Tab-separated table of C-alpha atoms in Angstrom:
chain	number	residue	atom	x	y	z
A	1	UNK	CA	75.920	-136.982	-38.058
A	2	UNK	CA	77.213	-139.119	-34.999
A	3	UNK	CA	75.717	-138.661	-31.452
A	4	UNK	CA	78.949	-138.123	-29.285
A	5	UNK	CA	76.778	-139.118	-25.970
A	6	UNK	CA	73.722	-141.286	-25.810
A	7	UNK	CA	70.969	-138.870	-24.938
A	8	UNK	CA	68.704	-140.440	-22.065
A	9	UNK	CA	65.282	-140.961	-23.594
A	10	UNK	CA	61.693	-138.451	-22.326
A	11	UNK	CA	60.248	-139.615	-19.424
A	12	UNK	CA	56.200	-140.135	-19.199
A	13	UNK	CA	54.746	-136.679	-18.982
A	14	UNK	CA	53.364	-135.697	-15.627
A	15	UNK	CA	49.572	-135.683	-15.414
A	16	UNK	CA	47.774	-131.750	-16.408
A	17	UNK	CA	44.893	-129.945	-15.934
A	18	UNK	CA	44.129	-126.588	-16.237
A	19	UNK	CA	41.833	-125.383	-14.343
A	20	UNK	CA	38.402	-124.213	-15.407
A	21	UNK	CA	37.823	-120.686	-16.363
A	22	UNK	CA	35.286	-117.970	-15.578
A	23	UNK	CA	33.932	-114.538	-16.991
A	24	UNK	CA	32.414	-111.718	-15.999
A	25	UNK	CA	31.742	-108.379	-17.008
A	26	UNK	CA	32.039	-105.884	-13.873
A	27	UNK	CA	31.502	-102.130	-13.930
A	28	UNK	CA	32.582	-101.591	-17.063
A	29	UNK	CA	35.271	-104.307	-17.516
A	30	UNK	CA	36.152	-107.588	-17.724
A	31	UNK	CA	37.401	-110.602	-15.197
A	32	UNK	CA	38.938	-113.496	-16.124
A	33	UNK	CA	39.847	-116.022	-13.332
A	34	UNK	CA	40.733	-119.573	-12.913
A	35	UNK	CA	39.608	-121.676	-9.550
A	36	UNK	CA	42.262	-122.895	-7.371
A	37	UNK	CA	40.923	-124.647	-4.626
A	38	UNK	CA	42.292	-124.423	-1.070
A	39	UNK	CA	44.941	-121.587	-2.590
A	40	UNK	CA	45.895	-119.632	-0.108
A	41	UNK	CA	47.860	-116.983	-2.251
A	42	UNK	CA	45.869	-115.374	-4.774
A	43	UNK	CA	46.949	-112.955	-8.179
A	44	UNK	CA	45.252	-110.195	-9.471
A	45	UNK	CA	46.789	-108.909	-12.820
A	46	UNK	CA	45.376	-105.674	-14.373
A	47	UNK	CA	46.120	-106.197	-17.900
A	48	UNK	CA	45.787	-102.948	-20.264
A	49	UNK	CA	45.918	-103.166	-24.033
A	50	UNK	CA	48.644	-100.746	-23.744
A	51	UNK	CA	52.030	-102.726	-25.230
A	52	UNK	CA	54.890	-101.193	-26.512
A	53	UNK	CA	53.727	-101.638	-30.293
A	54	UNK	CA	50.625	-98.531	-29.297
A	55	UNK	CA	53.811	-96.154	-28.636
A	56	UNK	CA	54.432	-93.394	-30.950
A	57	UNK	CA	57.163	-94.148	-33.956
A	58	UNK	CA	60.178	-92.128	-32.074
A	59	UNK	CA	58.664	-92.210	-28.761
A	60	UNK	CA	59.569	-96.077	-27.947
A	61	UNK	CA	60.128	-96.808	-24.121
A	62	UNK	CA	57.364	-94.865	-23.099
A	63	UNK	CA	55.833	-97.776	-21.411
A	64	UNK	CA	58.967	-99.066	-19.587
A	65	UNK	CA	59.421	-95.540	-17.945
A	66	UNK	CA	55.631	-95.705	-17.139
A	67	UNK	CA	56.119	-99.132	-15.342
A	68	UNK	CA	58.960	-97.643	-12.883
A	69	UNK	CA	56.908	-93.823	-13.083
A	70	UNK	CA	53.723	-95.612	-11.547
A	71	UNK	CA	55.744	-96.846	-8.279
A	72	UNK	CA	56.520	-93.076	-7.525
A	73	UNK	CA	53.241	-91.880	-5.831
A	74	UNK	CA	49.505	-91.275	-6.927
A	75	UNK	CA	47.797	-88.624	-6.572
A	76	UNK	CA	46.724	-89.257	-3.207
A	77	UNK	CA	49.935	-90.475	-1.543
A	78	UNK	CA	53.680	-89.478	-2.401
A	79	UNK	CA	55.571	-92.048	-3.127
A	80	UNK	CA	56.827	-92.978	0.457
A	81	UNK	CA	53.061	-93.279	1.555
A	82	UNK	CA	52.440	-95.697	-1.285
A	83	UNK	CA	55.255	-98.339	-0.478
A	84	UNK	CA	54.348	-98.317	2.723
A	85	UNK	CA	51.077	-99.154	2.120
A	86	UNK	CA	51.754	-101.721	-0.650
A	87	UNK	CA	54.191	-103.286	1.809
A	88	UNK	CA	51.662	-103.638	4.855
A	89	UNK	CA	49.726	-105.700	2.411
A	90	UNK	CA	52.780	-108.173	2.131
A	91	UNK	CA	52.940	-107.580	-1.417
A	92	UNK	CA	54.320	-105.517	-4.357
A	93	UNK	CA	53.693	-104.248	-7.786
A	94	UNK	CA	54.520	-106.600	-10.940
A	95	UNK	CA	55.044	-104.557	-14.032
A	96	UNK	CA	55.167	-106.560	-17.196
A	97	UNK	CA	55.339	-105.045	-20.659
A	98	UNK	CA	55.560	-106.741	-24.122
A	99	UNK	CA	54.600	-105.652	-27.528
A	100	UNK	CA	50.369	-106.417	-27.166
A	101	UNK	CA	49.854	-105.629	-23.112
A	102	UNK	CA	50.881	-103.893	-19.973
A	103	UNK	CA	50.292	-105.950	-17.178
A	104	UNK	CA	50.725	-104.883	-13.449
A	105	UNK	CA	49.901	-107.557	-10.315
A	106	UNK	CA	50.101	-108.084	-7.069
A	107	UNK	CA	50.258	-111.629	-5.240
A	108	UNK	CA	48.635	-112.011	-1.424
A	109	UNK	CA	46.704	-113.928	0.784
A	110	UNK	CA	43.298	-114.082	-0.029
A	111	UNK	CA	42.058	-112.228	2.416
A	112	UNK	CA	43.620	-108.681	1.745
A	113	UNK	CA	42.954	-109.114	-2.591
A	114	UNK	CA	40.625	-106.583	-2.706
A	115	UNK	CA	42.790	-104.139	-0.596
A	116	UNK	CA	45.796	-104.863	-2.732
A	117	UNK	CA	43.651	-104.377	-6.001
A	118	UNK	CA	42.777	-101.108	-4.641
A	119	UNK	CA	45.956	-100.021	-4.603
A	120	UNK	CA	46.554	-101.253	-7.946
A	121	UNK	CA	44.277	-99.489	-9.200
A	122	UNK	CA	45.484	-96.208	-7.594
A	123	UNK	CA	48.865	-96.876	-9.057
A	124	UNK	CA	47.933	-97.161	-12.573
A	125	UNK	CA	44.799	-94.977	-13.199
A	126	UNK	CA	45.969	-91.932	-10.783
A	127	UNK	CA	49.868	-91.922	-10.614
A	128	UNK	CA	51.666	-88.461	-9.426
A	129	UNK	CA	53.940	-88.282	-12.678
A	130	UNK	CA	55.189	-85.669	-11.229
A	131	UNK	CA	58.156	-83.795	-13.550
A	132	UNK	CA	60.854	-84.755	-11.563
A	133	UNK	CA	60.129	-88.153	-10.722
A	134	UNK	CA	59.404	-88.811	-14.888
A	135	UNK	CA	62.844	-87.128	-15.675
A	136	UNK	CA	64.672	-89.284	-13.148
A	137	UNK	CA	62.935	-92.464	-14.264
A	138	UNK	CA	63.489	-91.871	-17.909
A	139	UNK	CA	67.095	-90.952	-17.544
A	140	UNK	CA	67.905	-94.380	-15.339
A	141	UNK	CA	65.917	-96.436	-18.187
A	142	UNK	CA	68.523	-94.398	-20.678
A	143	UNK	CA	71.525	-95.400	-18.875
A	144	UNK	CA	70.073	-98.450	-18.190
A	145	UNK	CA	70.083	-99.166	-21.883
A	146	UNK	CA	73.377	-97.833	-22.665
A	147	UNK	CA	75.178	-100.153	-20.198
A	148	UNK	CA	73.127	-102.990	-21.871
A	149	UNK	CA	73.692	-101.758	-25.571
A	150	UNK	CA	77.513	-101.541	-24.793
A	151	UNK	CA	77.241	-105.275	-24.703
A	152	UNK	CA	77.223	-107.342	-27.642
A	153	UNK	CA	73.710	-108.235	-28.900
A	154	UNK	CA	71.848	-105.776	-28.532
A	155	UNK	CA	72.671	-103.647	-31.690
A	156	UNK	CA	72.621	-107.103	-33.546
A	157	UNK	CA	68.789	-107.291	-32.605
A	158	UNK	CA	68.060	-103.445	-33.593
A	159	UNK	CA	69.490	-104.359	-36.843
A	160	UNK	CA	67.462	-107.391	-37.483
A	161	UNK	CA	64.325	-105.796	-36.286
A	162	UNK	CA	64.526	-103.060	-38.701
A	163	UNK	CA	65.445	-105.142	-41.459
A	164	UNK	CA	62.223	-107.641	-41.047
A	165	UNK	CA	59.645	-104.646	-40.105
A	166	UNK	CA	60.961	-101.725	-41.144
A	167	UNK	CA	62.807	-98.881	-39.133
A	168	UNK	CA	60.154	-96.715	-40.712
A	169	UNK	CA	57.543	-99.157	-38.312
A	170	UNK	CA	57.227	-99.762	-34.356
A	171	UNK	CA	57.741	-102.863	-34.504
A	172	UNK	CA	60.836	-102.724	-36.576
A	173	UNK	CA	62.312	-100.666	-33.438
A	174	UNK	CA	63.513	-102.529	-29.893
A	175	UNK	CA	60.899	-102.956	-27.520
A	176	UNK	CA	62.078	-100.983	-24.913
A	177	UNK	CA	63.256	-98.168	-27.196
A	178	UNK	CA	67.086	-97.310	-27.429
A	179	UNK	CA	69.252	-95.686	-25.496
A	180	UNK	CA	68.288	-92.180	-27.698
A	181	UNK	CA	64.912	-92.399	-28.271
A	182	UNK	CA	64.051	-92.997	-24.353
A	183	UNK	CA	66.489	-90.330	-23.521
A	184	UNK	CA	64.555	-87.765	-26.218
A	185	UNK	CA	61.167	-88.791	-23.995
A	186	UNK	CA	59.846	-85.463	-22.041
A	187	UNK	CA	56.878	-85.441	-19.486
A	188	UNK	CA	54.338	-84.396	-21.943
A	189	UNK	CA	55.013	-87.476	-24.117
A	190	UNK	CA	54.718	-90.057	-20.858
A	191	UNK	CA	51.793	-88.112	-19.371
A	192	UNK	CA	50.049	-88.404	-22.789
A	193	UNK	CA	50.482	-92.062	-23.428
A	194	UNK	CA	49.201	-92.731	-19.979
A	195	UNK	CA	45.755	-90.420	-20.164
A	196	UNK	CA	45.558	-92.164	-23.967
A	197	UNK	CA	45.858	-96.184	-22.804
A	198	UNK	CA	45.725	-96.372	-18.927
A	199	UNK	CA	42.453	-94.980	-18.169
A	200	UNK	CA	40.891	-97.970	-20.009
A	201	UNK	CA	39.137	-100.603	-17.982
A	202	UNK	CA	40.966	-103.436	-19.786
A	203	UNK	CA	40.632	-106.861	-18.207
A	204	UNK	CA	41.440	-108.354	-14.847
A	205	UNK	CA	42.951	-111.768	-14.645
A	206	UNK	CA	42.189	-113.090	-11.112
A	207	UNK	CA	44.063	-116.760	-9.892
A	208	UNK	CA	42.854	-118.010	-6.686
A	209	UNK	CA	40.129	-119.682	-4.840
A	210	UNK	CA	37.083	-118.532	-5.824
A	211	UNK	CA	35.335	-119.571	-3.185
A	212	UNK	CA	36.538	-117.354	-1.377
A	213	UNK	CA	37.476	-114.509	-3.980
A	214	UNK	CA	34.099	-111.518	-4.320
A	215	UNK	CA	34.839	-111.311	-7.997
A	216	UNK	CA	32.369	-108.556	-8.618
A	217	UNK	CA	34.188	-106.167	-5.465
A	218	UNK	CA	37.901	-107.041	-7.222
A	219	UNK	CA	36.292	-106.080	-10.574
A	220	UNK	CA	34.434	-102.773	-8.967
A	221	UNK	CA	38.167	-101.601	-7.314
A	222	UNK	CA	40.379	-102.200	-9.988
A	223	UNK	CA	37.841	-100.521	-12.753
A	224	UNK	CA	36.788	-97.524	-10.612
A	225	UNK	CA	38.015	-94.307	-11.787
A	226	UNK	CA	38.149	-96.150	-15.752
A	227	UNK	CA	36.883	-94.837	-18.782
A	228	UNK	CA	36.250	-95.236	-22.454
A	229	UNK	CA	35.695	-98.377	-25.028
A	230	UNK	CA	38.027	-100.859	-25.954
A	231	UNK	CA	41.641	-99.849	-27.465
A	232	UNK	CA	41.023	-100.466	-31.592
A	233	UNK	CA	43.045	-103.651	-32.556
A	234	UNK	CA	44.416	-104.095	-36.286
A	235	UNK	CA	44.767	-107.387	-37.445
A	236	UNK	CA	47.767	-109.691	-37.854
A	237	UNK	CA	50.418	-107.968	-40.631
A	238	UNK	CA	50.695	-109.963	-43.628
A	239	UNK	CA	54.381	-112.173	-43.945
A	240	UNK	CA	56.609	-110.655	-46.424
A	241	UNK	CA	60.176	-112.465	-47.576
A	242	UNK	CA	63.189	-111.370	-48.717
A	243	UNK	CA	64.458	-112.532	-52.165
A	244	UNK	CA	67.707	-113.970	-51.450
A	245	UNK	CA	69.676	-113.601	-48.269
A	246	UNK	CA	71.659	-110.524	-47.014
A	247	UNK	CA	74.440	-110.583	-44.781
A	248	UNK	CA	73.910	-107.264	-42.772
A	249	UNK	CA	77.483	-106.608	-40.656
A	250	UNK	CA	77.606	-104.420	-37.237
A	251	UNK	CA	81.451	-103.644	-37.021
A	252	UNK	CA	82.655	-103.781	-33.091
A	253	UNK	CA	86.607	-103.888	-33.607
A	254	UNK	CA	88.591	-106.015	-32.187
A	255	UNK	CA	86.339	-107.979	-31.065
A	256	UNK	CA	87.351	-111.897	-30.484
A	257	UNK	CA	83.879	-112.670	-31.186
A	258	UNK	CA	81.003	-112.536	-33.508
A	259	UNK	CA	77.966	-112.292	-32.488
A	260	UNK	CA	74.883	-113.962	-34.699
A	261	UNK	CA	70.972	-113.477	-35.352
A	262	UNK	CA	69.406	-115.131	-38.035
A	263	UNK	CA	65.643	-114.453	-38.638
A	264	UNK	CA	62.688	-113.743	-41.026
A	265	UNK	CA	59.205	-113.467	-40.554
A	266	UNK	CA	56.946	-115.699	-39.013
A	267	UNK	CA	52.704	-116.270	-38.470
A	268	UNK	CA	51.322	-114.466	-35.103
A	269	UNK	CA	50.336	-115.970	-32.083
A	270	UNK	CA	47.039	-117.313	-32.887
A	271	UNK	CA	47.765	-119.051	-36.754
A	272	UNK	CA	46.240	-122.703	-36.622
A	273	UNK	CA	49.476	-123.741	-36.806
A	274	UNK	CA	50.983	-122.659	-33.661
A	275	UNK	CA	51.790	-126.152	-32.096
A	276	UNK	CA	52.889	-127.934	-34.892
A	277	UNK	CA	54.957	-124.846	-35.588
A	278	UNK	CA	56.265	-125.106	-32.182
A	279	UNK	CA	57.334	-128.312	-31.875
A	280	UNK	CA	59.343	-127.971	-35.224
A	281	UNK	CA	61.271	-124.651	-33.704
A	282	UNK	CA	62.136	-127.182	-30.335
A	283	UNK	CA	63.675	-129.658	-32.494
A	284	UNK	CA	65.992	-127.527	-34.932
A	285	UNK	CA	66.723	-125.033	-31.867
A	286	UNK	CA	64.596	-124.558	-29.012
A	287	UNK	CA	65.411	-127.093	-26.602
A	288	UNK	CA	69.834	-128.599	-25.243
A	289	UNK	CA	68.902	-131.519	-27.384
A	290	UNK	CA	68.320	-129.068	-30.692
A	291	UNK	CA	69.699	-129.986	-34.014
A	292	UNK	CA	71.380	-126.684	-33.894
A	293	UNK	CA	72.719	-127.236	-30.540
A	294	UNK	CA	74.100	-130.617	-31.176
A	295	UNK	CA	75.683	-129.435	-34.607
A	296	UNK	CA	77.380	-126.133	-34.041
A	297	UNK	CA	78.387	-126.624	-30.142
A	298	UNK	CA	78.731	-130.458	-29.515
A	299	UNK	CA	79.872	-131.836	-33.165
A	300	UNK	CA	81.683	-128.513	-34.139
A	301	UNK	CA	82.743	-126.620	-30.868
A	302	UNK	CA	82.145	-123.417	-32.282
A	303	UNK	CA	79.889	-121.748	-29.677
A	304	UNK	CA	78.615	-122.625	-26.156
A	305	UNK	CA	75.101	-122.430	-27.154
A	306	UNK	CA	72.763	-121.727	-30.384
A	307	UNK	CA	69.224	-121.482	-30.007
A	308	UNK	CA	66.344	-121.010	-32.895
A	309	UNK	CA	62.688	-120.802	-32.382
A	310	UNK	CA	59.723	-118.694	-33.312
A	311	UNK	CA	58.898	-115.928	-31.329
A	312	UNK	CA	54.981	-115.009	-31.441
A	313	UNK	CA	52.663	-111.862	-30.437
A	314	UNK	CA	49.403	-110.603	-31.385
A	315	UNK	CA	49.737	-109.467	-34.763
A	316	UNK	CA	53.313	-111.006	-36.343
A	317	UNK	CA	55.788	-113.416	-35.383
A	318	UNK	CA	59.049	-114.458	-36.539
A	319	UNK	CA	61.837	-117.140	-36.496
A	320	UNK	CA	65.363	-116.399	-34.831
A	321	UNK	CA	68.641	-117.762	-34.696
A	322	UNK	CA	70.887	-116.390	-31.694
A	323	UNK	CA	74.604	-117.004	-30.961
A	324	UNK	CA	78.125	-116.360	-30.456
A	325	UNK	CA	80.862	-117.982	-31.704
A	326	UNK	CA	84.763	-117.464	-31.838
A	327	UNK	CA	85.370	-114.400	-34.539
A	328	UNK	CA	87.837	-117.327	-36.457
A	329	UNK	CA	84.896	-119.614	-36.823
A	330	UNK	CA	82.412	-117.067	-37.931
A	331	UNK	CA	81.727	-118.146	-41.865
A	332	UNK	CA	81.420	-121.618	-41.309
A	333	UNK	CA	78.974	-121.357	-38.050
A	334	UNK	CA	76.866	-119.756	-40.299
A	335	UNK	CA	77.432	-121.967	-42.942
A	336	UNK	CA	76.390	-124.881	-40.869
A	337	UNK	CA	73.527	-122.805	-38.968
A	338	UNK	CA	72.111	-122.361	-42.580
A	339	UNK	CA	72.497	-125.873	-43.590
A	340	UNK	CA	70.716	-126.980	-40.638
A	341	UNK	CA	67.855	-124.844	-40.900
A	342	UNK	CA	67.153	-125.639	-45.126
A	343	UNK	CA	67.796	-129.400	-44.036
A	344	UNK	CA	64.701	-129.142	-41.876
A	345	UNK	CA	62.776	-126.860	-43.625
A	346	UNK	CA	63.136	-129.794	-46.610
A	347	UNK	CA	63.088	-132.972	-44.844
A	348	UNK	CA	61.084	-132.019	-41.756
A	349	UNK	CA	62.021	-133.896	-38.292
A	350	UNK	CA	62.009	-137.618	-37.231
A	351	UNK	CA	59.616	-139.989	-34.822
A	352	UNK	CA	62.771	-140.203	-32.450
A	353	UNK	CA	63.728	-136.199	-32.211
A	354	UNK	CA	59.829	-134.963	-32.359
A	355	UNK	CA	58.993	-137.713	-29.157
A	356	UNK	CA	61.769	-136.002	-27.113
A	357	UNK	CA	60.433	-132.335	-28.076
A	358	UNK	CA	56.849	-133.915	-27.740
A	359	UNK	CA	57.686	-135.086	-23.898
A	360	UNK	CA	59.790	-131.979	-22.813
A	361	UNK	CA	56.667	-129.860	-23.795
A	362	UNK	CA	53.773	-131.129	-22.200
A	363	UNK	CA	56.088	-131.956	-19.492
A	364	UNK	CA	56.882	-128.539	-18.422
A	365	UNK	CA	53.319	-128.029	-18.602
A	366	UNK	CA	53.212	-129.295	-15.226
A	367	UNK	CA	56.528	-127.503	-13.689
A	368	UNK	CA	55.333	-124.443	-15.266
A	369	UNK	CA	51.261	-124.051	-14.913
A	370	UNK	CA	51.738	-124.826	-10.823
A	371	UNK	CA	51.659	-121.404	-9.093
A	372	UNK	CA	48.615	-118.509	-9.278
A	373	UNK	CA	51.057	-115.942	-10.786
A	374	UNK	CA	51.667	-118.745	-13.716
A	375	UNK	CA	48.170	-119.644	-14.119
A	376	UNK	CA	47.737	-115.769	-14.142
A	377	UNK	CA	50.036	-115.415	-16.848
A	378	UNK	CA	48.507	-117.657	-19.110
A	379	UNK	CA	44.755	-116.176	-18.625
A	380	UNK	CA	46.354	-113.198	-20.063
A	381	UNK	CA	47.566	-115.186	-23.435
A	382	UNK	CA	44.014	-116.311	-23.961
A	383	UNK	CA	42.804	-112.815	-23.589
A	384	UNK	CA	45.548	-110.862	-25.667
A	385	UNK	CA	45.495	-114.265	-28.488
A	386	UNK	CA	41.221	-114.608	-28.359
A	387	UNK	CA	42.223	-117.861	-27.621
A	388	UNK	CA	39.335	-120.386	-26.167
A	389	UNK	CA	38.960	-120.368	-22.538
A	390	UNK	CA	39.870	-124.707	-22.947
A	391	UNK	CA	43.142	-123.676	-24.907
A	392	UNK	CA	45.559	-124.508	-21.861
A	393	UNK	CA	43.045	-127.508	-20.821
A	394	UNK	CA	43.723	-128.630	-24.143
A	395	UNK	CA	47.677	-127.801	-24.986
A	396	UNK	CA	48.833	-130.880	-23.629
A	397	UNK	CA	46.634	-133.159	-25.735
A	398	UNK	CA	47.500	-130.878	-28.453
A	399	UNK	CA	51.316	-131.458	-28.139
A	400	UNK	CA	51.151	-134.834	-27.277
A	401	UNK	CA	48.721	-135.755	-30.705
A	402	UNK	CA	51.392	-133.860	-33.648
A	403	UNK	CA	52.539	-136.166	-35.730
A	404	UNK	CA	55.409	-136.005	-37.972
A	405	UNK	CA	53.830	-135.269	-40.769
A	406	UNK	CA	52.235	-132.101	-39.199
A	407	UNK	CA	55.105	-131.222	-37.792
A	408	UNK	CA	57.093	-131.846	-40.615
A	409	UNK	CA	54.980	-129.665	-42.827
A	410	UNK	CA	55.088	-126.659	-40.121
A	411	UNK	CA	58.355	-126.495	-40.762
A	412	UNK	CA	58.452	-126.291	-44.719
A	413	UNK	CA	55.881	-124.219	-44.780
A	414	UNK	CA	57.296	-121.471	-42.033
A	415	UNK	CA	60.831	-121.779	-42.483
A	416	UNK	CA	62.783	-119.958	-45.163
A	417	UNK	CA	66.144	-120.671	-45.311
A	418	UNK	CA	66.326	-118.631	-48.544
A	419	UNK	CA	64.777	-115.735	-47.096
A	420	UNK	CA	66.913	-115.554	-44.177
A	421	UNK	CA	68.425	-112.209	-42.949
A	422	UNK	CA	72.084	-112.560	-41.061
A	423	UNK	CA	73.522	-110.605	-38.534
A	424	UNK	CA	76.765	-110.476	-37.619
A	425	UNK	CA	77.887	-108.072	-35.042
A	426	UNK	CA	81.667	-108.600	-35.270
A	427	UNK	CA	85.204	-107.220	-36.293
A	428	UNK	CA	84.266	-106.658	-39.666
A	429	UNK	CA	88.177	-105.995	-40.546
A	430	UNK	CA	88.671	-109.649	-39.794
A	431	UNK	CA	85.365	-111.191	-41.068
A	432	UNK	CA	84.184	-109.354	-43.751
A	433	UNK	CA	86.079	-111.155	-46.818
A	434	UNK	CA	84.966	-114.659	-45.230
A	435	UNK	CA	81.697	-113.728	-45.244
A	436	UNK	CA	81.567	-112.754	-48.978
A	437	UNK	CA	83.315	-115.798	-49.742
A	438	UNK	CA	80.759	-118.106	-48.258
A	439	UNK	CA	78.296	-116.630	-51.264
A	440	UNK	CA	75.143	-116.832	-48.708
A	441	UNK	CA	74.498	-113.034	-50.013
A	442	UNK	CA	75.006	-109.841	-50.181
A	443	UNK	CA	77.009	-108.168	-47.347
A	444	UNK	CA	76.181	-105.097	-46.531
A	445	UNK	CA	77.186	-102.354	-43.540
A	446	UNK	CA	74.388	-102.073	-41.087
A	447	UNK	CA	73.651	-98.331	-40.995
A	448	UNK	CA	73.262	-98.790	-36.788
């Protein structure tokens, strides 16, 4: 291949530290909270071991109509009273949800924490969830998702999830549930999920200055009113390939373009391998300057964008492929994507492409790691991972030290180009015989 532009070469990464990080057990609970000296803002993030992969097979979106049901009232104000008071604070509720945690914050001076972790806490251990109020919120998250799932995309995920995990799994099912399964939710199901995984102290991640932060009052008001041991934890699910590659195809007719996801399995968040791993997903597709990138949009003009990186949570992981391209161009993007991916996989990556993913890593480590609500955000990875408490202070080093060689073997020993399922959400009138003619494997109808 021929560069058509002379990329400019990495600048010298910005300097990084993470700041140190302290523990405590309080009433029951955990904090976890980093120092920021002469902060004026400070974050408070109650994190709850209460992700979307604890909801009930059939039941998924519980938790995202639990994150809009706990903004609705508590138990001792209606919902009215509550904003008010979360607004006189200067603040709001954060709701966060993800396949290990629910996480809810709030972000305010320092001098009104405690108040606003108070009222936190009210929100998530005693919310109304009153009938109506569930009802509504579940039947905006369903038309929410139907809107969304009219779109191209998101049927292409469902059917890639399934395929990888298993529709007879959780996590072979969208995060936030589908459009059916959040409308089939009734109050019984949301109240039950919430007396199962909410009343738990969990663990509160607190960014600030410490100084001036009474760790042991935030830990007293956001644990008050909590209950019961840690949620059980299973361990990572073992990686299990495919034996040849299928071709799974979503028909949407008449489209005038197809839309792609490419994936298998990957290791969880915490494998040894993680950065190495990492690196190798930012030089076939995670970053502008991507093999992928440069191949199927700059050399080819098939697509605006590709992307291809390894997605990671507590117990699995897996690598993904994502694009559109024109519906004419279909076969041979994926063709190409293939190629590219088994290229790597083989011949790993070079000193010139792994320095620019090297750089553009532990440089963002400085854009990104600047504010309390970041430095919030990645407490919680160290306590949903059981990462070290020096894993940020050393991610930078980390990045900067991988070599090509253990790069290069991160990427033949996690990608399998053989093993690959591909999705194509498309006008299968139109693409369906140049699909079987490429002979990258079986295509079959998606049953979704």
């Amino acid at each position: 291949m021929t560069l058509i532009a002379e990329r400019p070469g990495p600048g010298t990464a910005r300097p990084y530290r993470f700041p140190a990080v302290t523990r405590r057990t309080v009433a029951g609970g955990e904090v976890v909270a980093a120092h920021l000296p002469g902060q004026n803002l400070a974050v408070a993030l109650l994190l709850l071991d209460a992700g979307a992969g604890r909801e009930p097979l059939g039941r998924e979106g519980l938790g995202a109509v639990l994150a809009k049901a706990v903004e609705e009232g508590t138990a001792q104000r209606d919902a009215t009273a509550f904003a008010l008071a979360i607004e006189a604070l200067g603040t709001e509720l954060v709701t966060g949800l993800d396949w290990d945690s629910f996480q809810v914050s709030v972000q305010v001076p320092v001098d009104r924490l405690t108040a606003a972790v108070e009222l936190l806490a009210e929100a998530v251990r005693t919310p109304r969830l009153d009938p109506a109020d569930i009802l509504r919120v579940r039947d905006d998250e369903a038309t929410a998702l139907r809107m969304d799932w009219a779109n191209p995309g998101p049927r292409a995920d469902a059917v890639l999830r399934a395929e990888l995990y298993g529709a007879d799994t959780r996590i072979g099912r969208p995060m936030y549930g589908d459009p059916e399964s959040v409308a089939g939710l009734d109050v019984d199901d949301v109240r039950v999920f919430h007396s199962e995984w909410f009343l738990r102290p969990g663990t509160l991640v607190v960014a600030g200055d410490l100084e001036r932060i009474d760790l042991a009052a935030l830990g007293a008001a956001a644990f008050a009113g909590a209950g019961g041991g840690p949620a059980p934890q299973e361990g990572p699910i073992g990686l299990t390939f495919r034996e040849g590659r299928r071709i799974l195809l979503v028909d949407r007719p008449g489209s005038v373009q197809s839309t792609l996801r490419l994936g298998h399995p990957a290791p969880h968040r915490a494998h040894p391998d993680h950065v190495p791993t990492a690196l190798a997903g930012t030089v076939l597709g995670g970053a502008f300057t991507s093999r992928l990138n440069h191949l199927i949009r700059e050399v080819h003009g098939y697509t605006y964008g590709i992307r291809g990186d390894f997605a990671t949570s507590r117990r699995f992981g897996r690598f993904a492929v994502s694009s559109g391209v024109q519906t004419a161009v279909t076969a041979p993007a994926l063709v190409e994507a293939i190629g590219e991916i088994a290229r790597t996989q083989l011949t790993g990556v070079t000193e010139e492409e792994l320095a620019v993913a090297r750089a553009w890593r532990a440089g963002q480590l400085s854009v990104e790691l600047q504010s309390p609500r970041a430095i919030a955000s990645a407490l919680t990875t160290l306590v949903v991972h059981g990462l070290p408490d020096d894993y940020h202070a050393r991610l930078r080093e980390s990045l900067l030290a991988a070599d090509v060689a253990q790069v290069s073997a991160a990427a033949a020993a996690h990608l399998r180009p053989e093993a690959l399922t591909l999705v194509v959400e498309g006008d299968a009138a139109v693409i369906r015989d140049e699909l079987v003619a490429t002979g990258l494997g079986e295509v079959v109808d998606a049953d979704r």
